[in-house]
Amino acid sequence: MKTEQIEYNELIATRVPPGDSWTLVGDKSKIIHKSLTDALEAWFEKNQEKTEFRLAPLDSKLYVIRNEEKEIQPEPVKRFNIYGDPM
């Protein structure tokens, strides 16, 4: 079977104005981190995984880049009747 890699972004933090303060998404304590570096460090401590990030500065959002492998289903064989019409 053939597979394809699908890349998607998972939101992990949003900026809290004014300045460079960030809060992690899903954090029940709602801690405001003083910088982007502090927010990344807090996320790493919580999740313990190596990954890459994407920053959307105009939207004030920080994403983790996820990859998913999806199986590609082959197209079914087209069948026709005796007159050449599709079945």
Short mmCIF file of N, CA, C and O in Angstrom, two decimals:
data_model
loop_
_atom_site.label_atom_id
_atom_site.label_comp_id
_atom_site.label_asym_id
_atom_site.label_seq_id
_atom_site.Cartn_x
_atom_site.Cartn_y
_atom_site.Cartn_z
N MET A 1 0.84 -1.20 0.00
CA MET A 1 0.00 0.00 0.00
C MET A 1 0.88 1.25 0.00
O MET A 1 1.89 1.30 0.65
N LYS A 2 0.44 2.23 -0.72
CA LYS A 2 1.13 3.51 -0.74
C LYS A 2 0.65 4.35 0.43
O LYS A 2 -0.49 4.26 0.85
N THR A 3 1.55 5.18 0.93
CA THR A 3 1.19 6.09 2.01
C THR A 3 1.64 7.49 1.63
O THR A 3 2.50 7.69 0.78
N GLU A 4 1.03 8.47 2.30
CA GLU A 4 1.43 9.86 2.12
C GLU A 4 1.53 10.51 3.49
O GLU A 4 0.84 10.13 4.43
N GLN A 5 2.44 11.47 3.58
CA GLN A 5 2.63 12.21 4.82
C GLN A 5 1.73 13.44 4.81
O GLN A 5 1.76 14.21 3.87
N ILE A 6 0.94 13.58 5.86
CA ILE A 6 0.06 14.74 5.99
C ILE A 6 0.59 15.57 7.15
O ILE A 6 0.78 15.07 8.26
N GLU A 7 0.86 16.83 6.88
CA GLU A 7 1.36 17.74 7.90
C GLU A 7 0.21 18.64 8.36
O GLU A 7 -0.53 19.18 7.55
N TYR A 8 0.08 18.78 9.69
CA TYR A 8 -0.92 19.70 10.21
C TYR A 8 -0.36 20.40 11.45
O TYR A 8 0.60 19.95 12.06
N ASN A 9 -0.95 21.53 11.77
CA ASN A 9 -0.51 22.34 12.91
C ASN A 9 -1.46 22.16 14.08
O ASN A 9 -2.67 22.24 13.92
N GLU A 10 -0.89 21.95 15.26
CA GLU A 10 -1.68 21.84 16.48
C GLU A 10 -1.38 23.07 17.35
O GLU A 10 -0.22 23.33 17.70
N LEU A 11 -2.40 23.84 17.67
CA LEU A 11 -2.23 25.06 18.47
C LEU A 11 -1.78 24.69 19.88
O LEU A 11 -2.41 23.86 20.53
N ILE A 12 -0.68 25.33 20.33
CA ILE A 12 -0.20 25.03 21.68
C ILE A 12 -0.14 26.26 22.58
O ILE A 12 -0.15 26.13 23.80
N ALA A 13 -0.07 27.46 21.99
CA ALA A 13 0.03 28.67 22.81
C ALA A 13 -0.52 29.87 22.06
O ALA A 13 -0.50 29.92 20.84
N THR A 14 -1.01 30.83 22.83
CA THR A 14 -1.47 32.10 22.27
C THR A 14 -0.80 33.25 23.01
O THR A 14 -0.50 33.14 24.20
N ARG A 15 -0.59 34.33 22.30
CA ARG A 15 0.05 35.51 22.90
C ARG A 15 -0.97 36.27 23.73
O ARG A 15 -2.14 36.40 23.36
N VAL A 16 -0.50 36.77 24.86
CA VAL A 16 -1.33 37.57 25.74
C VAL A 16 -0.81 39.00 25.66
O VAL A 16 0.30 39.28 26.11
N PRO A 17 -1.58 39.92 25.04
CA PRO A 17 -1.10 41.29 24.92
C PRO A 17 -1.08 41.99 26.28
O PRO A 17 -1.81 41.59 27.16
N PRO A 18 -0.29 42.98 26.46
CA PRO A 18 0.69 43.56 25.56
C PRO A 18 2.02 42.82 25.68
O PRO A 18 2.28 42.13 26.66
N GLY A 19 2.86 43.00 24.70
CA GLY A 19 4.21 42.45 24.76
C GLY A 19 4.31 41.01 24.32
O GLY A 19 3.50 40.49 23.58
N ASP A 20 5.34 40.34 24.85
CA ASP A 20 5.69 38.98 24.46
C ASP A 20 5.32 37.98 25.54
O ASP A 20 6.12 37.13 25.92
N SER A 21 4.12 38.04 26.06
CA SER A 21 3.66 37.09 27.06
C SER A 21 2.80 36.03 26.37
O SER A 21 2.05 36.33 25.44
N TRP A 22 2.91 34.78 26.84
CA TRP A 22 2.23 33.66 26.19
C TRP A 22 1.56 32.77 27.23
O TRP A 22 2.04 32.64 28.35
N THR A 23 0.46 32.16 26.85
CA THR A 23 -0.21 31.18 27.70
C THR A 23 -0.42 29.91 26.90
O THR A 23 -0.73 29.97 25.70
N LEU A 24 -0.22 28.76 27.55
CA LEU A 24 -0.38 27.48 26.87
C LEU A 24 -1.85 27.11 26.75
O LEU A 24 -2.63 27.32 27.69
N VAL A 25 -2.22 26.56 25.62
CA VAL A 25 -3.59 26.11 25.39
C VAL A 25 -3.81 24.83 26.20
O VAL A 25 -2.97 23.94 26.21
N GLY A 26 -4.92 24.74 26.90
CA GLY A 26 -5.24 23.56 27.68
C GLY A 26 -4.62 23.55 29.07
O GLY A 26 -4.78 22.59 29.80
N ASP A 27 -3.91 24.60 29.43
CA ASP A 27 -3.31 24.69 30.75
C ASP A 27 -4.35 25.22 31.72
O ASP A 27 -4.79 26.37 31.62
N LYS A 28 -4.75 24.39 32.66
CA LYS A 28 -5.82 24.76 33.59
C LYS A 28 -5.40 25.87 34.55
O LYS A 28 -6.24 26.61 35.04
N SER A 29 -4.10 25.97 34.83
CA SER A 29 -3.64 26.99 35.77
C SER A 29 -3.54 28.37 35.13
O SER A 29 -3.39 29.37 35.83
N LYS A 30 -3.63 28.46 33.79
CA LYS A 30 -3.60 29.72 33.05
C LYS A 30 -2.38 30.58 33.40
O LYS A 30 -2.48 31.80 33.54
N ILE A 31 -1.22 29.93 33.52
CA ILE A 31 0.02 30.65 33.80
C ILE A 31 0.41 31.47 32.58
O ILE A 31 0.35 30.99 31.45
N ILE A 32 0.78 32.72 32.80
CA ILE A 32 1.23 33.59 31.71
C ILE A 32 2.76 33.59 31.75
O ILE A 32 3.37 34.01 32.73
N HIS A 33 3.36 33.10 30.67
CA HIS A 33 4.81 33.03 30.56
C HIS A 33 5.33 34.34 30.01
O HIS A 33 4.75 34.92 29.10
N LYS A 34 6.43 34.83 30.57
CA LYS A 34 6.95 36.16 30.25
C LYS A 34 7.53 36.29 28.84
O LYS A 34 7.68 37.39 28.34
N SER A 35 7.86 35.16 28.20
CA SER A 35 8.43 35.23 26.85
C SER A 35 8.07 33.97 26.07
O SER A 35 7.61 32.98 26.64
N LEU A 36 8.31 34.02 24.77
CA LEU A 36 8.07 32.86 23.92
C LEU A 36 8.97 31.70 24.33
O LEU A 36 8.54 30.55 24.37
N THR A 37 10.21 32.01 24.70
CA THR A 37 11.15 30.97 25.14
C THR A 37 10.64 30.27 26.39
O THR A 37 10.72 29.05 26.50
N ASP A 38 10.11 31.03 27.34
CA ASP A 38 9.56 30.44 28.56
C ASP A 38 8.36 29.55 28.25
O ASP A 38 8.19 28.48 28.84
N ALA A 39 7.52 29.97 27.31
CA ALA A 39 6.35 29.16 26.93
C ALA A 39 6.79 27.86 26.27
O ALA A 39 6.24 26.79 26.56
N LEU A 40 7.80 27.93 25.39
CA LEU A 40 8.32 26.72 24.76
C LEU A 40 8.93 25.77 25.79
O LEU A 40 8.72 24.56 25.73
N GLU A 41 9.66 26.32 26.73
CA GLU A 41 10.27 25.49 27.78
C GLU A 41 9.19 24.81 28.62
O GLU A 41 9.30 23.62 28.94
N ALA A 42 8.13 25.53 28.96
CA ALA A 42 7.03 24.94 29.74
C ALA A 42 6.34 23.82 28.94
O ALA A 42 5.98 22.78 29.49
N TRP A 43 6.18 24.04 27.63
CA TRP A 43 5.56 23.01 26.79
C TRP A 43 6.44 21.76 26.74
O TRP A 43 5.95 20.65 26.84
N PHE A 44 7.76 21.96 26.59
CA PHE A 44 8.69 20.83 26.55
C PHE A 44 8.67 20.06 27.87
O PHE A 44 8.69 18.83 27.87
N GLU A 45 8.64 20.75 28.99
CA GLU A 45 8.59 20.08 30.29
C GLU A 45 7.33 19.24 30.44
O GLU A 45 7.35 18.15 30.98
N LYS A 46 6.23 19.75 29.92
CA LYS A 46 4.95 19.05 30.04
C LYS A 46 4.86 17.85 29.11
O LYS A 46 4.38 16.78 29.50
N ASN A 47 5.36 17.96 27.86
CA ASN A 47 5.14 16.93 26.85
C ASN A 47 6.32 16.01 26.59
O ASN A 47 6.12 14.92 26.05
N GLN A 48 7.52 16.43 26.92
CA GLN A 48 8.71 15.60 26.77
C GLN A 48 8.85 14.99 25.37
O GLN A 48 9.08 13.79 25.22
N GLU A 49 8.69 15.78 24.33
CA GLU A 49 8.87 15.29 22.97
C GLU A 49 9.62 16.31 22.14
O GLU A 49 9.46 17.51 22.32
N LYS A 50 10.43 15.81 21.22
CA LYS A 50 11.17 16.68 20.31
C LYS A 50 10.31 16.88 19.07
O LYS A 50 9.82 15.92 18.49
N THR A 51 10.14 18.11 18.70
CA THR A 51 9.31 18.42 17.55
C THR A 51 9.68 19.79 17.00
O THR A 51 10.52 20.49 17.57
N GLU A 52 9.04 20.18 15.93
CA GLU A 52 9.27 21.50 15.35
C GLU A 52 8.03 22.36 15.56
O GLU A 52 6.93 21.84 15.76
N PHE A 53 8.26 23.68 15.50
CA PHE A 53 7.19 24.62 15.79
C PHE A 53 6.98 25.58 14.64
O PHE A 53 7.87 25.79 13.82
N ARG A 54 5.81 26.16 14.60
CA ARG A 54 5.49 27.19 13.62
C ARG A 54 4.87 28.36 14.38
O ARG A 54 3.93 28.18 15.15
N LEU A 55 5.40 29.53 14.14
CA LEU A 55 4.90 30.75 14.78
C LEU A 55 4.11 31.55 13.76
O LEU A 55 4.58 31.78 12.65
N ALA A 56 2.90 31.95 14.15
CA ALA A 56 2.08 32.81 13.31
C ALA A 56 1.99 34.16 14.03
O ALA A 56 1.06 34.40 14.82
N PRO A 57 2.95 35.06 13.80
CA PRO A 57 3.01 36.30 14.56
C PRO A 57 1.82 37.23 14.34
O PRO A 57 1.42 37.94 15.25
N LEU A 58 1.25 37.23 13.14
CA LEU A 58 0.11 38.12 12.90
C LEU A 58 -1.15 37.63 13.60
O LEU A 58 -2.02 38.44 13.93
N ASP A 59 -1.25 36.33 13.84
CA ASP A 59 -2.41 35.76 14.56
C ASP A 59 -2.14 35.57 16.04
O ASP A 59 -3.02 35.14 16.78
N SER A 60 -0.90 35.84 16.48
CA SER A 60 -0.49 35.67 17.88
C SER A 60 -0.68 34.22 18.34
O SER A 60 -1.20 33.97 19.42
N LYS A 61 -0.24 33.27 17.51
CA LYS A 61 -0.42 31.86 17.84
C LYS A 61 0.88 31.10 17.61
O LYS A 61 1.67 31.43 16.74
N LEU A 62 1.07 30.05 18.41
CA LEU A 62 2.22 29.16 18.29
C LEU A 62 1.70 27.75 18.09
O LEU A 62 0.81 27.30 18.83
N TYR A 63 2.23 27.07 17.08
CA TYR A 63 1.77 25.73 16.72
C TYR A 63 2.91 24.73 16.81
O TYR A 63 4.07 25.09 16.57
N VAL A 64 2.59 23.49 17.10
CA VAL A 64 3.52 22.39 16.94
C VAL A 64 3.16 21.71 15.62
O VAL A 64 1.99 21.58 15.28
N ILE A 65 4.19 21.34 14.85
CA ILE A 65 3.96 20.71 13.55
C ILE A 65 3.88 19.21 13.75
O ILE A 65 4.81 18.58 14.27
N ARG A 66 2.78 18.63 13.36
CA ARG A 66 2.55 17.18 13.48
C ARG A 66 2.55 16.57 12.09
O ARG A 66 2.12 17.19 11.12
N ASN A 67 3.01 15.35 12.02
CA ASN A 67 2.99 14.58 10.77
C ASN A 67 2.21 13.30 11.00
O ASN A 67 2.40 12.63 12.01
N GLU A 68 1.37 12.98 10.05
CA GLU A 68 0.56 11.78 10.13
C GLU A 68 0.72 11.02 8.82
O GLU A 68 0.71 11.61 7.74
N GLU A 69 0.88 9.71 8.93
CA GLU A 69 1.00 8.90 7.73
C GLU A 69 -0.36 8.31 7.40
O GLU A 69 -1.00 7.69 8.24
N LYS A 70 -0.81 8.53 6.18
CA LYS A 70 -2.14 8.08 5.77
C LYS A 70 -1.99 7.12 4.59
O LYS A 70 -1.23 7.37 3.67
N GLU A 71 -2.73 6.02 4.66
CA GLU A 71 -2.71 5.04 3.60
C GLU A 71 -3.55 5.52 2.43
O GLU A 71 -4.67 6.00 2.61
N ILE A 72 -3.02 5.39 1.23
CA ILE A 72 -3.76 5.79 0.04
C ILE A 72 -4.45 4.55 -0.52
O ILE A 72 -3.80 3.56 -0.84
N GLN A 73 -5.76 4.62 -0.59
CA GLN A 73 -6.54 3.51 -1.12
C GLN A 73 -6.48 3.54 -2.64
O GLN A 73 -6.67 4.58 -3.26
N PRO A 74 -6.24 2.39 -3.27
CA PRO A 74 -6.22 2.38 -4.74
C PRO A 74 -7.62 2.62 -5.29
O PRO A 74 -8.62 2.26 -4.66
N GLU A 75 -7.66 3.25 -6.45
CA GLU A 75 -8.97 3.51 -7.07
C GLU A 75 -9.56 2.20 -7.56
O GLU A 75 -8.84 1.35 -8.10
N PRO A 76 -10.86 2.01 -7.37
CA PRO A 76 -11.47 0.76 -7.84
C PRO A 76 -11.44 0.70 -9.37
O PRO A 76 -11.49 1.72 -10.06
N VAL A 77 -11.37 -0.51 -9.86
CA VAL A 77 -11.34 -0.72 -11.31
C VAL A 77 -12.71 -0.36 -11.88
O VAL A 77 -13.74 -0.79 -11.36
N LYS A 78 -12.71 0.45 -12.94
CA LYS A 78 -13.97 0.82 -13.57
C LYS A 78 -14.49 -0.38 -14.36
O LYS A 78 -13.74 -1.03 -15.08
N ARG A 79 -15.77 -0.64 -14.20
CA ARG A 79 -16.38 -1.77 -14.89
C ARG A 79 -17.47 -1.26 -15.83
O ARG A 79 -18.17 -0.32 -15.53
N PHE A 80 -17.57 -1.94 -16.95
CA PHE A 80 -18.54 -1.55 -17.96
C PHE A 80 -19.35 -2.79 -18.38
O PHE A 80 -18.86 -3.91 -18.34
N ASN A 81 -20.58 -2.54 -18.79
CA ASN A 81 -21.40 -3.66 -19.28
C ASN A 81 -21.09 -3.92 -20.76
O ASN A 81 -20.22 -3.27 -21.36
N ILE A 82 -21.80 -4.81 -21.36
CA ILE A 82 -21.55 -5.22 -22.74
C ILE A 82 -21.73 -4.08 -23.74
O ILE A 82 -21.13 -4.06 -24.80
N TYR A 83 -22.50 -3.04 -23.36
CA TYR A 83 -22.76 -1.92 -24.25
C TYR A 83 -21.78 -0.75 -24.01
O TYR A 83 -21.90 0.29 -24.65
N GLY A 84 -20.88 -0.90 -23.06
CA GLY A 84 -19.91 0.13 -22.78
C GLY A 84 -20.36 1.15 -21.75
O GLY A 84 -19.70 2.14 -21.52
N ASP A 85 -21.53 0.89 -21.14
CA ASP A 85 -22.02 1.79 -20.10
C ASP A 85 -21.38 1.43 -18.76
O ASP A 85 -21.20 0.25 -18.45
N PRO A 86 -21.06 2.45 -17.93
CA PRO A 86 -20.49 2.13 -16.61
C PRO A 86 -21.50 1.39 -15.74
O PRO A 86 -22.70 1.62 -15.81
N MET A 87 -20.97 0.49 -14.95
CA MET A 87 -21.84 -0.29 -14.04
C MET A 87 -21.88 0.35 -12.68
O MET A 87 -21.02 0.91 -12.19
#
